[in-house]
Short mmCIF file of C-alpha atoms in Angstrom, two decimals:
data_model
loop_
_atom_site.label_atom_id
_atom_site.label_comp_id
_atom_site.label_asym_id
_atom_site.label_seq_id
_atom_site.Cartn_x
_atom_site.Cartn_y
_atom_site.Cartn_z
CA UNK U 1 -32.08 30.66 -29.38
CA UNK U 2 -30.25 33.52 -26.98
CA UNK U 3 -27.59 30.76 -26.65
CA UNK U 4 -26.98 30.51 -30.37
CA UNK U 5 -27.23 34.04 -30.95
CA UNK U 6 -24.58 35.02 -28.51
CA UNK U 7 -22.31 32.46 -30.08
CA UNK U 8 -22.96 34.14 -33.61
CA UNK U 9 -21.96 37.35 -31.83
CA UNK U 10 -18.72 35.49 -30.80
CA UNK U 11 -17.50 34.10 -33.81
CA UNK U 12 -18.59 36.45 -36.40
CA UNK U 13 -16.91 39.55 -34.66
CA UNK U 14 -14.01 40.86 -36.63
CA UNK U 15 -11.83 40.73 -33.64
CA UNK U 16 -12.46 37.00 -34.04
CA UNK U 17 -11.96 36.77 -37.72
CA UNK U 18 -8.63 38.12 -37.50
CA UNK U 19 -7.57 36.61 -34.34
CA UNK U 20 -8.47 32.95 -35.83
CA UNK U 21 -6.15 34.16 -39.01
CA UNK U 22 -3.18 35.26 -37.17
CA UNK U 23 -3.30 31.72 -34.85
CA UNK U 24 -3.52 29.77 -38.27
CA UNK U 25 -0.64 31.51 -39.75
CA UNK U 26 1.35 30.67 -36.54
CA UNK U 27 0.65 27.43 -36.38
CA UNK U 28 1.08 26.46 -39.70
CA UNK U 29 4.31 28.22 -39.80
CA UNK U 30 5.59 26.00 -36.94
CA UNK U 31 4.17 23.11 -38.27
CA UNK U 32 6.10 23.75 -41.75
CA UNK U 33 9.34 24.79 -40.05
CA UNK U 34 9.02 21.57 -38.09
CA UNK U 35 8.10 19.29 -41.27
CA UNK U 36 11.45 20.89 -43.52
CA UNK U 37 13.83 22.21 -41.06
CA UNK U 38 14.45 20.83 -37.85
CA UNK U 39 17.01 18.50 -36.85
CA UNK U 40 14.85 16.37 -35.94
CA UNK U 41 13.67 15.29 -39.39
CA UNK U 42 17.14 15.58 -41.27
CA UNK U 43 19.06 12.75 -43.16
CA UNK U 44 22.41 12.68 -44.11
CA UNK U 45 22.86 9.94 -46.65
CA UNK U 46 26.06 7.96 -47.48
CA UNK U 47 27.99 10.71 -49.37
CA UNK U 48 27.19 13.09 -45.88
CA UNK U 49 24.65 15.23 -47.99
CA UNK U 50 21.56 16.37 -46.05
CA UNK U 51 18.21 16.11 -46.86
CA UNK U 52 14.94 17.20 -45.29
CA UNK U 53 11.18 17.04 -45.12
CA UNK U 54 9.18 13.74 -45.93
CA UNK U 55 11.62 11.92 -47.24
CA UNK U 56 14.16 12.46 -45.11
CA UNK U 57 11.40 11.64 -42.20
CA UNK U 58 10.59 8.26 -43.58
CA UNK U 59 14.51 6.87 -43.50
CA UNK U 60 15.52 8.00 -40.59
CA UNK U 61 12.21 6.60 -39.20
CA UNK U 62 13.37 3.42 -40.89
CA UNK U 63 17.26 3.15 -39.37
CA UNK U 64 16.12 4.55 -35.73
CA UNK U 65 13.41 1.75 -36.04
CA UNK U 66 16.01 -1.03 -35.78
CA UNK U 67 17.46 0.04 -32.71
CA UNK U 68 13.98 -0.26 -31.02
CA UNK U 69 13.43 -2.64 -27.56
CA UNK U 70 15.19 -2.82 -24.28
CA UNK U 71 18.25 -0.61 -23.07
CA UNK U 72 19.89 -3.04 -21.51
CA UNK U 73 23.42 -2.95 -20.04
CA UNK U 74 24.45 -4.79 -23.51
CA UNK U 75 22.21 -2.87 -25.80
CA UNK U 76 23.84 0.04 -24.01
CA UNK U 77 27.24 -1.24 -24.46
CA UNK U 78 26.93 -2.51 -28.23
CA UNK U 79 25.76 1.62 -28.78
CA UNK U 80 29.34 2.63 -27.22
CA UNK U 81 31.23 0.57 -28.97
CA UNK U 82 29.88 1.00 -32.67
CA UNK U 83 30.44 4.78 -31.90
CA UNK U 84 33.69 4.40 -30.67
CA UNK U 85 34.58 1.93 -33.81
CA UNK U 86 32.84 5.24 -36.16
CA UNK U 87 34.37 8.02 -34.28
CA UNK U 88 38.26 6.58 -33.89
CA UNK U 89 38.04 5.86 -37.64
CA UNK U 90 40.28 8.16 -39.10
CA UNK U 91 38.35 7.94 -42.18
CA UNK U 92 35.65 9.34 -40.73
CA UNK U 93 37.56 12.79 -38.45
CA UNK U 94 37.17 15.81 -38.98
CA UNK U 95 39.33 19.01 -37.19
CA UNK U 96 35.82 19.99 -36.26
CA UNK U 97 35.14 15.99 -34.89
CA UNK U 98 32.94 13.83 -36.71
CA UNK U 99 32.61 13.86 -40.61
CA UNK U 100 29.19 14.00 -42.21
CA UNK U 101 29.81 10.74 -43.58
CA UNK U 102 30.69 9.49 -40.01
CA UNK U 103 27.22 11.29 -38.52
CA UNK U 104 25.64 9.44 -41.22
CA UNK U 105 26.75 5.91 -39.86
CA UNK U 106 25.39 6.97 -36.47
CA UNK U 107 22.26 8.82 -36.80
CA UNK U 108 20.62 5.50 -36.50
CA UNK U 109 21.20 5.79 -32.53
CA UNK U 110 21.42 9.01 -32.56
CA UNK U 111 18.59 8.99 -29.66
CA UNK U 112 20.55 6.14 -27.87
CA UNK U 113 23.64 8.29 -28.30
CA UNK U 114 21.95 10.97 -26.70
CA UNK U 115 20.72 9.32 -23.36
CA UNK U 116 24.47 7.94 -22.97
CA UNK U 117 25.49 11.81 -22.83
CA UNK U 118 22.66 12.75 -20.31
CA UNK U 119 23.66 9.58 -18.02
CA UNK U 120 27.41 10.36 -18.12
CA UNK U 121 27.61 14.07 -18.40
CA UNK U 122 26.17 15.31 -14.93
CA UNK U 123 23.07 16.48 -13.80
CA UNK U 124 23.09 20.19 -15.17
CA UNK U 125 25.39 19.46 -18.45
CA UNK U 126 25.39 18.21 -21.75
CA UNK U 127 28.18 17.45 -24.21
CA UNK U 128 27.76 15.97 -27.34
CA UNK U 129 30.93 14.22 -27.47
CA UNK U 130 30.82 12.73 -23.84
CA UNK U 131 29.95 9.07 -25.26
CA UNK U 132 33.11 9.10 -27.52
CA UNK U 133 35.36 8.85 -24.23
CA UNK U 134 33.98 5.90 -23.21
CA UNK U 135 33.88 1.96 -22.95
CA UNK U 136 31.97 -0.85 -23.32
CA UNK U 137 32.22 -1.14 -19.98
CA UNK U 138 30.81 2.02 -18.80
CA UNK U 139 27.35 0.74 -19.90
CA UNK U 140 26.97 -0.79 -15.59
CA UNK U 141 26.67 2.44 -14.66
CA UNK U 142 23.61 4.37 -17.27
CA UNK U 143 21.12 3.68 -14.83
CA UNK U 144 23.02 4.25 -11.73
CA UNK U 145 24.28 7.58 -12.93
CA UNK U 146 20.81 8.92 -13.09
CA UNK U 147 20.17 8.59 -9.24
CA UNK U 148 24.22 9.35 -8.31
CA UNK U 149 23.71 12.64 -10.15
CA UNK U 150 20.37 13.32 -8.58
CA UNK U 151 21.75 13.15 -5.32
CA UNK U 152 24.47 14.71 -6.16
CA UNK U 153 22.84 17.84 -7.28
CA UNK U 154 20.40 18.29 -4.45
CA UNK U 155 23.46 18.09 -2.02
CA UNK U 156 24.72 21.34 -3.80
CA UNK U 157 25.13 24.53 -1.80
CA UNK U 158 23.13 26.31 -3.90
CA UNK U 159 20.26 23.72 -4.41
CA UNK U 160 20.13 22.61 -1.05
CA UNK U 161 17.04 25.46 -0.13
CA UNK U 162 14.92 24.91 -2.67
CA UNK U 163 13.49 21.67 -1.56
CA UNK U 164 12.41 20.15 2.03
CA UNK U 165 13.71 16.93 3.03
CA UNK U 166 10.84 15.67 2.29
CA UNK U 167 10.83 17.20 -1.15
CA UNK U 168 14.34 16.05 -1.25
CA UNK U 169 13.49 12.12 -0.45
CA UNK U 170 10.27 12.18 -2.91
CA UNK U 171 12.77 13.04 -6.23
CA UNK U 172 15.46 10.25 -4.95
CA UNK U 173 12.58 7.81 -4.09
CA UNK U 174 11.25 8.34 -7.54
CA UNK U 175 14.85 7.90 -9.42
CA UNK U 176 15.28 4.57 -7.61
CA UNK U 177 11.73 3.04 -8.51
CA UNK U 178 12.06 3.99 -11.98
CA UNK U 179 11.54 0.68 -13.82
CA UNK U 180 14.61 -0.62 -15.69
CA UNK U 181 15.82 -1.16 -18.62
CA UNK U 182 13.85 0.85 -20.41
CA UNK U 183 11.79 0.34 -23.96
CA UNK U 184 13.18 2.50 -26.61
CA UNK U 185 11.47 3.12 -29.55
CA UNK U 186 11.65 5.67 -32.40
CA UNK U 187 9.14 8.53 -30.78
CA UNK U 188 10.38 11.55 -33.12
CA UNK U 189 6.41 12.53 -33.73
CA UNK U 190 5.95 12.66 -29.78
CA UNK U 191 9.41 14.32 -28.84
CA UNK U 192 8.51 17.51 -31.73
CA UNK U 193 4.83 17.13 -30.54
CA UNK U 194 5.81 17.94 -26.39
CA UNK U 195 8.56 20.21 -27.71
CA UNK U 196 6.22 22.66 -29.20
CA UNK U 197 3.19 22.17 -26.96
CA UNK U 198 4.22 25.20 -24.79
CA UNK U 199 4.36 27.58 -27.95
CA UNK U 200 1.05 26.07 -29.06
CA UNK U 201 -0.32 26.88 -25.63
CA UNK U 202 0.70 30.24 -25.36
CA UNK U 203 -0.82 31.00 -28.81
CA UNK U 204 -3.92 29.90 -27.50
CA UNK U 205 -4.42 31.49 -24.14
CA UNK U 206 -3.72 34.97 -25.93
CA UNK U 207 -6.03 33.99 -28.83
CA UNK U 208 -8.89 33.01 -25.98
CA UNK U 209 -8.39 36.28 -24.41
CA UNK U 210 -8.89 38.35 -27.30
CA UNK U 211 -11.58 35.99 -28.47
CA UNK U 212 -13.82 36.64 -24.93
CA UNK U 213 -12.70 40.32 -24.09
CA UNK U 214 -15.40 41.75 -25.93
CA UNK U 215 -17.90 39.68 -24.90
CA UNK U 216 -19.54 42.22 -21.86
CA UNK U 217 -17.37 45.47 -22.96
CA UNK U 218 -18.65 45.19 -26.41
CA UNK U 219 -22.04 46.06 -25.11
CA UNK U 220 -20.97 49.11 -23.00
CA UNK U 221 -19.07 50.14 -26.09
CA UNK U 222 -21.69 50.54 -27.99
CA UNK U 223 -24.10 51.46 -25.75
CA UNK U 224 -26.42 48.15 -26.00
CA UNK U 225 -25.70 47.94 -21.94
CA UNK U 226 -29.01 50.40 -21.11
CA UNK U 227 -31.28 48.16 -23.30
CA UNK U 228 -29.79 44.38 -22.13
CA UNK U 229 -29.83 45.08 -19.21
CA UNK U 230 -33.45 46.43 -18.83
CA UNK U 231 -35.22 43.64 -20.86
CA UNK U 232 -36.93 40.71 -18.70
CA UNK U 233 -34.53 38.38 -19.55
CA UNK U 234 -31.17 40.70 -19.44
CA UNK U 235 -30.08 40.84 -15.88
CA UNK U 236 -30.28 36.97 -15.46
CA UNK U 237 -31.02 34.71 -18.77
CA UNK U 238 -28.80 36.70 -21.27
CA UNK U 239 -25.96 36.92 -19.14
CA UNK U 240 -25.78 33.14 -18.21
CA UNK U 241 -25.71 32.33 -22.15
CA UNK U 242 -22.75 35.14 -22.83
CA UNK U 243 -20.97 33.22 -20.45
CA UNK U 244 -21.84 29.94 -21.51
CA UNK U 245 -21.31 30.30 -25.19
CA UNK U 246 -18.07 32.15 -23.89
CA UNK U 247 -17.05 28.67 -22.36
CA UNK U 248 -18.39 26.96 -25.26
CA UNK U 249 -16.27 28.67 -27.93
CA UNK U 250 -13.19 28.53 -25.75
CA UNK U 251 -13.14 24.81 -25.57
CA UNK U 252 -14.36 24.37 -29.50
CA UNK U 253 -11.37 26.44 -30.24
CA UNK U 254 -8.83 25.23 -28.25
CA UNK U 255 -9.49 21.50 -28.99
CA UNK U 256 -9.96 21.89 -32.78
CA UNK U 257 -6.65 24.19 -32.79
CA UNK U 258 -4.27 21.81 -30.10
CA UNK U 259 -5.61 18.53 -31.40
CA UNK U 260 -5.54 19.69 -35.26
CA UNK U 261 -2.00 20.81 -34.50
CA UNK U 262 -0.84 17.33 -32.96
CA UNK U 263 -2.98 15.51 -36.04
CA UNK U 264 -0.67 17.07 -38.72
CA UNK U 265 2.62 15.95 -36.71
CA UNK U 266 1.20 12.50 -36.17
CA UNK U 267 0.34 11.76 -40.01
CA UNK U 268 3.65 12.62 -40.93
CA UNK U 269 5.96 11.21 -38.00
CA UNK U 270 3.72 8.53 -37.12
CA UNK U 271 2.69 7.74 -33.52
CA UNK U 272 5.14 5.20 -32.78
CA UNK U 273 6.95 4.84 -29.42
CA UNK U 274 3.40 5.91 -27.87
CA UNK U 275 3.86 3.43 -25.12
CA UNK U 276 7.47 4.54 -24.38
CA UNK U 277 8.94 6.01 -21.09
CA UNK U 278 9.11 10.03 -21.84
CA UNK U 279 13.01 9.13 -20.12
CA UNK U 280 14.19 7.68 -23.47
CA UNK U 281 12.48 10.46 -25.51
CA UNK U 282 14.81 13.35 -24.25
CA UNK U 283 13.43 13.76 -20.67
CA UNK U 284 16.03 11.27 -18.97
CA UNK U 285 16.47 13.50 -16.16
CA UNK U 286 12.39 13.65 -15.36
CA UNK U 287 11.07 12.77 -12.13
CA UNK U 288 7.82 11.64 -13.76
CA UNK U 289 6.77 7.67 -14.47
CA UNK U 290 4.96 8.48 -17.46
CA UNK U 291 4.85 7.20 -21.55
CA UNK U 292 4.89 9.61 -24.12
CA UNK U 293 1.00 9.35 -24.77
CA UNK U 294 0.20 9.98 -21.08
CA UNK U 295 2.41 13.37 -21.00
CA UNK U 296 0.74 14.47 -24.20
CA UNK U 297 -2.89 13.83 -22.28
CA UNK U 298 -1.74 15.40 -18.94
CA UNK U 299 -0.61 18.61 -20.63
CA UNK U 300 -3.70 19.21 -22.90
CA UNK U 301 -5.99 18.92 -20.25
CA UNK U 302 -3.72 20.92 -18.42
CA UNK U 303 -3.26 23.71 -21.07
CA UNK U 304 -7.31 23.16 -21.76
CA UNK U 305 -7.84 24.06 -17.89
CA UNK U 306 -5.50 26.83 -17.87
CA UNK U 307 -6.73 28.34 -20.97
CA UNK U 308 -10.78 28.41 -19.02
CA UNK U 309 -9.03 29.88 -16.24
CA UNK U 310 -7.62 32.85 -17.91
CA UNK U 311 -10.87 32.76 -20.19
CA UNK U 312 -13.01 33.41 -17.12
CA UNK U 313 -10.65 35.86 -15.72
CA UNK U 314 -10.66 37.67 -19.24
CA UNK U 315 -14.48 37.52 -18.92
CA UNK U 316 -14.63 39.41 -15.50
CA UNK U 317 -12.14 42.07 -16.71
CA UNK U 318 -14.57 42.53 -19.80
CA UNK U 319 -17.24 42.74 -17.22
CA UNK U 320 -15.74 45.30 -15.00
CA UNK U 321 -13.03 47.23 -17.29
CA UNK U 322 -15.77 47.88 -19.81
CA UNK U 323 -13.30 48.20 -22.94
CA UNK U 324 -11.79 45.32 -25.25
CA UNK U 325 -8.33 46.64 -25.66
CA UNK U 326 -7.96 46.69 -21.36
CA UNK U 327 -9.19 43.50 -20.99
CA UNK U 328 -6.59 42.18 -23.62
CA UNK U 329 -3.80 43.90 -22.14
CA UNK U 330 -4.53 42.94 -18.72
CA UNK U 331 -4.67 39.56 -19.24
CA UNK U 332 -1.98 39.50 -21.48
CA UNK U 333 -0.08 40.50 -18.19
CA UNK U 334 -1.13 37.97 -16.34
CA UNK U 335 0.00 35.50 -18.78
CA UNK U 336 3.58 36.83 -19.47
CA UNK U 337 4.46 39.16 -16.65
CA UNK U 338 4.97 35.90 -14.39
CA UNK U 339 6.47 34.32 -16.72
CA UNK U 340 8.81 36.51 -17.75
CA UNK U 341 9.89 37.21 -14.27
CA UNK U 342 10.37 33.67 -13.52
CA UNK U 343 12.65 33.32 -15.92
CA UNK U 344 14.88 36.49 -15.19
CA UNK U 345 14.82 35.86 -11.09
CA UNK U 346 17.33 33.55 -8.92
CA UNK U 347 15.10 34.24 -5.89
CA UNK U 348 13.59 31.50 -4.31
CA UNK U 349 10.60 33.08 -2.95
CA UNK U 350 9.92 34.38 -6.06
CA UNK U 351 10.30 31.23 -8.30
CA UNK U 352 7.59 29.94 -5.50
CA UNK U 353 5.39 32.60 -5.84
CA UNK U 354 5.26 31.85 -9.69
CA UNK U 355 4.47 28.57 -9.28
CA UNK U 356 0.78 29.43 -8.54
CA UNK U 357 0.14 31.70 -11.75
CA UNK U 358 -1.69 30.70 -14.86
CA UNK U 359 1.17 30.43 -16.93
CA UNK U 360 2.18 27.24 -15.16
CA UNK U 361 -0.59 25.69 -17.14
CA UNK U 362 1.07 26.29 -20.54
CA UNK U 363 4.52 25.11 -19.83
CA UNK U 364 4.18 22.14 -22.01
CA UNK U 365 7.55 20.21 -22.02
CA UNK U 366 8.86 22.25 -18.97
CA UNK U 367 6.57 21.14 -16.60
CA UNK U 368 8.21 17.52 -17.33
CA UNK U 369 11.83 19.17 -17.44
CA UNK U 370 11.38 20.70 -14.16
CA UNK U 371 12.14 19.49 -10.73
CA UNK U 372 8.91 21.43 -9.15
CA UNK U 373 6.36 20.38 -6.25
CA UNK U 374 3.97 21.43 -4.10
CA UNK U 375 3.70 20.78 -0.38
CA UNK U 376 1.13 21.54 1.38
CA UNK U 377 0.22 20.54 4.68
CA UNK U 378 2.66 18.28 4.87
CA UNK U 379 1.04 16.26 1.45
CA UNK U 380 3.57 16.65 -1.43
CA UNK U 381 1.55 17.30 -5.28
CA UNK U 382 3.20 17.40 -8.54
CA UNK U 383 2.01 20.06 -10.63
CA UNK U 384 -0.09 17.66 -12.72
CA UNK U 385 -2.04 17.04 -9.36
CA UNK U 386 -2.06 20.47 -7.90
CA UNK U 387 -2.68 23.03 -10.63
CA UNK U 388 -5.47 21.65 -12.47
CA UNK U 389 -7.65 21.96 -8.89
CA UNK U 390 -6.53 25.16 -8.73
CA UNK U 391 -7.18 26.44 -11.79
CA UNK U 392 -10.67 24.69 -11.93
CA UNK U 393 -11.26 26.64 -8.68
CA UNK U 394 -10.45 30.04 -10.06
CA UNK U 395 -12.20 29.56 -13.03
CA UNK U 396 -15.63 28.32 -11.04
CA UNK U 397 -15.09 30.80 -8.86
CA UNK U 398 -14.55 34.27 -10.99
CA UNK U 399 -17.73 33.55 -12.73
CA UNK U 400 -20.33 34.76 -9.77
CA UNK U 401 -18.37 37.91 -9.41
CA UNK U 402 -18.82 38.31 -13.65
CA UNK U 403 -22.10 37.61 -13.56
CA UNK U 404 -23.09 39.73 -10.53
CA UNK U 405 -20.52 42.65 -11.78
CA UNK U 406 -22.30 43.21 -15.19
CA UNK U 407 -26.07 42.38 -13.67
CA UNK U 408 -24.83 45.21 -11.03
CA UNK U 409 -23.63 47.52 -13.48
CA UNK U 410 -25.69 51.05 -12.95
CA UNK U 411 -26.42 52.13 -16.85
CA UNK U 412 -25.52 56.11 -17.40
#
């Protein structure tokens, strides 16, 4: 019964209410602007007028579809010459290069396309056009170019710091065990799906916060603090079941929010190309040997651990801070001070220092973008390995000194 009650107390606060509205506004706003707007689910038809939403979804589905199976040297060399036979039609040129009529004749392998620029374009660059330079015969060197460029870049003057030899060997070992050719397949649901996991994380971590920073100060707000804590069961019972309906709500809410979210994009895109290498959906340059369905796993219950982490630390700021509004800001701190100065620092001991904060948890796509490791003693972890242990640490760990800093707390 004091279990159920102190969920009650969770979800019916007003905090709560509005919180839960805001983050379904949000998401629903992404998931509409990602449904009618983004490239990803435009069609340009014969006459090179654009469509979007469902329909325009469902045929490009359809033409991508085709081009599905293995990226062989020939598969890759039949996509550089029907470009080259679209883009050197003068029909189809434009001052500004290709014609929408033209785009429309290639949108087809328009993912295929893509790779071709990430193999051929260097490490660190991207151009568009890169594919329409070349040959049939360039297709020998798509997987090569991976593992030249690779090398390539972590010979670099101002790369060569960042990683150990060891560090060093582990990305070129993994480059030249990657299994080849590769399986494409038309993965448009799971490519918008890890694009916006990151933003979907985010959302939720601040939503937890506010969601649990009330959960000790409200009763020192309002005074409650002298009688809980002098009842029989107050100092021990009562405070175990505030922090296990606190648990309990965080991972209702974050499932029902991340998995409701990646529901919607599935029924409309589909959930093909599942069993796909994440290299052919946009991630040619990652280190990992992963499919699309695997990445999406790994970073929920990533994003899932991360979010209990900062849950629990939001809980012993409630605990200790004694107001709502400083436990919110704190934590919202935590969560975007780091990674905000990530972003805006060169520094190499500082990019290390970040890679130990919470917000590592909620990089989404990033975390498979990034060329990022952990060695310690000697043992080299990818993040996937490393940060969920720590993270399950800090989160088992912060709850004692909750539970002991509330049950401690000397009522005025």
């Amino acid at each position: 019964m004091m279990y159920l009650y102190e969920l009650k107390k969770i979800l019916r606060r007003k905090s709560t209410i509005i919180a839960v509205g805001v983050l379904l506004i949000g998401i629903t706003l992404t998931l509409v602007s990602n449904i009618n707007n983004g490239y990803d689910n435009s069609w340009v038809d014969a006459s090179g007028k654009s469509i979007y939403g469902i329909k325009a979804i469902e045929k490009k589905k359809e033409i991508m579809s085709r081009w599905s199976g293995l990226l062989t040297q020939e598969a890759i060399a039949k996509v550089i010459e029907k470009n080259r036979q679209i883009v050197n039609n003068p029909k189809y040129k434009t001052k500004d290069g290709l014609s929408n009529q033209g785009y429309a004749k290639t949108q087809g392998f328009d993912d295929i396309r893509t790779l071709i620029n990430y193999s051929f374009g260097g490490f660190q660059s991207y151009d568009d056009r890169t594919v329409d330079s070349l040959k049939p015969k360039a297709a020998e060197r798509f997987y090569t170019n991976r593992i030249d460029t690779l090398k390539k870049w972590l010979g670099r003057s101002d790369i060569k710091d960042m990683y150990s030899k060891k560090e060093k060997k582990f990305f070129i070992n993994l480059a030249e065990t990657l299994k080849t050719p590769l399986r494409y397949s038309y993965a448009t649901g799971w490519k918008i799906l890890l694009d916006s996991c990151s933003s979907v994380l985010y959302a939720l971590a601040i939503f937890i916060c506010v969601l649990l920073a009330p959960v000790f100060a409200q009763e020192y707000q309002c005074g409650a603090d002298s009688i809980f804590l002098s009842t029989k069961n107050g100092k021990r019972k009562a405070i175990l079941m505030k922090l296990l309906s606190a648990f309990t709500v965080t991972s209702i809410i974050y499932w029902i929010f991340f998995l409701g979210f990646s529901g919607v994009i599935f029924f409309v895109f589909g959930v093909d190309g599942a069993s796909a290498p994440i290299q052919t959906n946009d991630y040619w340059k990652s280190f990992y040997h992963i499919t699309n369905i695997e990445a999406f796993w790994r970073m929920a219950v990533l994003g899932y651990i991360g979010c209990l982490a900062l849950g629990s630390f939001t809980l012993l700021l409630s605990a200790r801070l004694k107001t709502s509004f400083s436990s919110i800001i704190v934590s919202f701190l935590i969560i975007m001070g780091p990674a905000l100065l990530g972003q805006a620092s060169n520094s190499n001991l500082v990019q290390k220092i970040m890679m130990v904060f919470p917000y590592q948890t909620l990089g989404g796509n990033m975390i498979l973008m990034k060329y990022q490791l952990y060695e310690i003693f000697g043992k080299i972890f990818t993040p996937f390995q490393f940060l969920p242990v720590e993270f399950i640490v800090i989160a088992i760990v912060l709850v004692p000194f909750t539970y002991y800093g509330f049950k401690k707390h000397e009522v005025l």
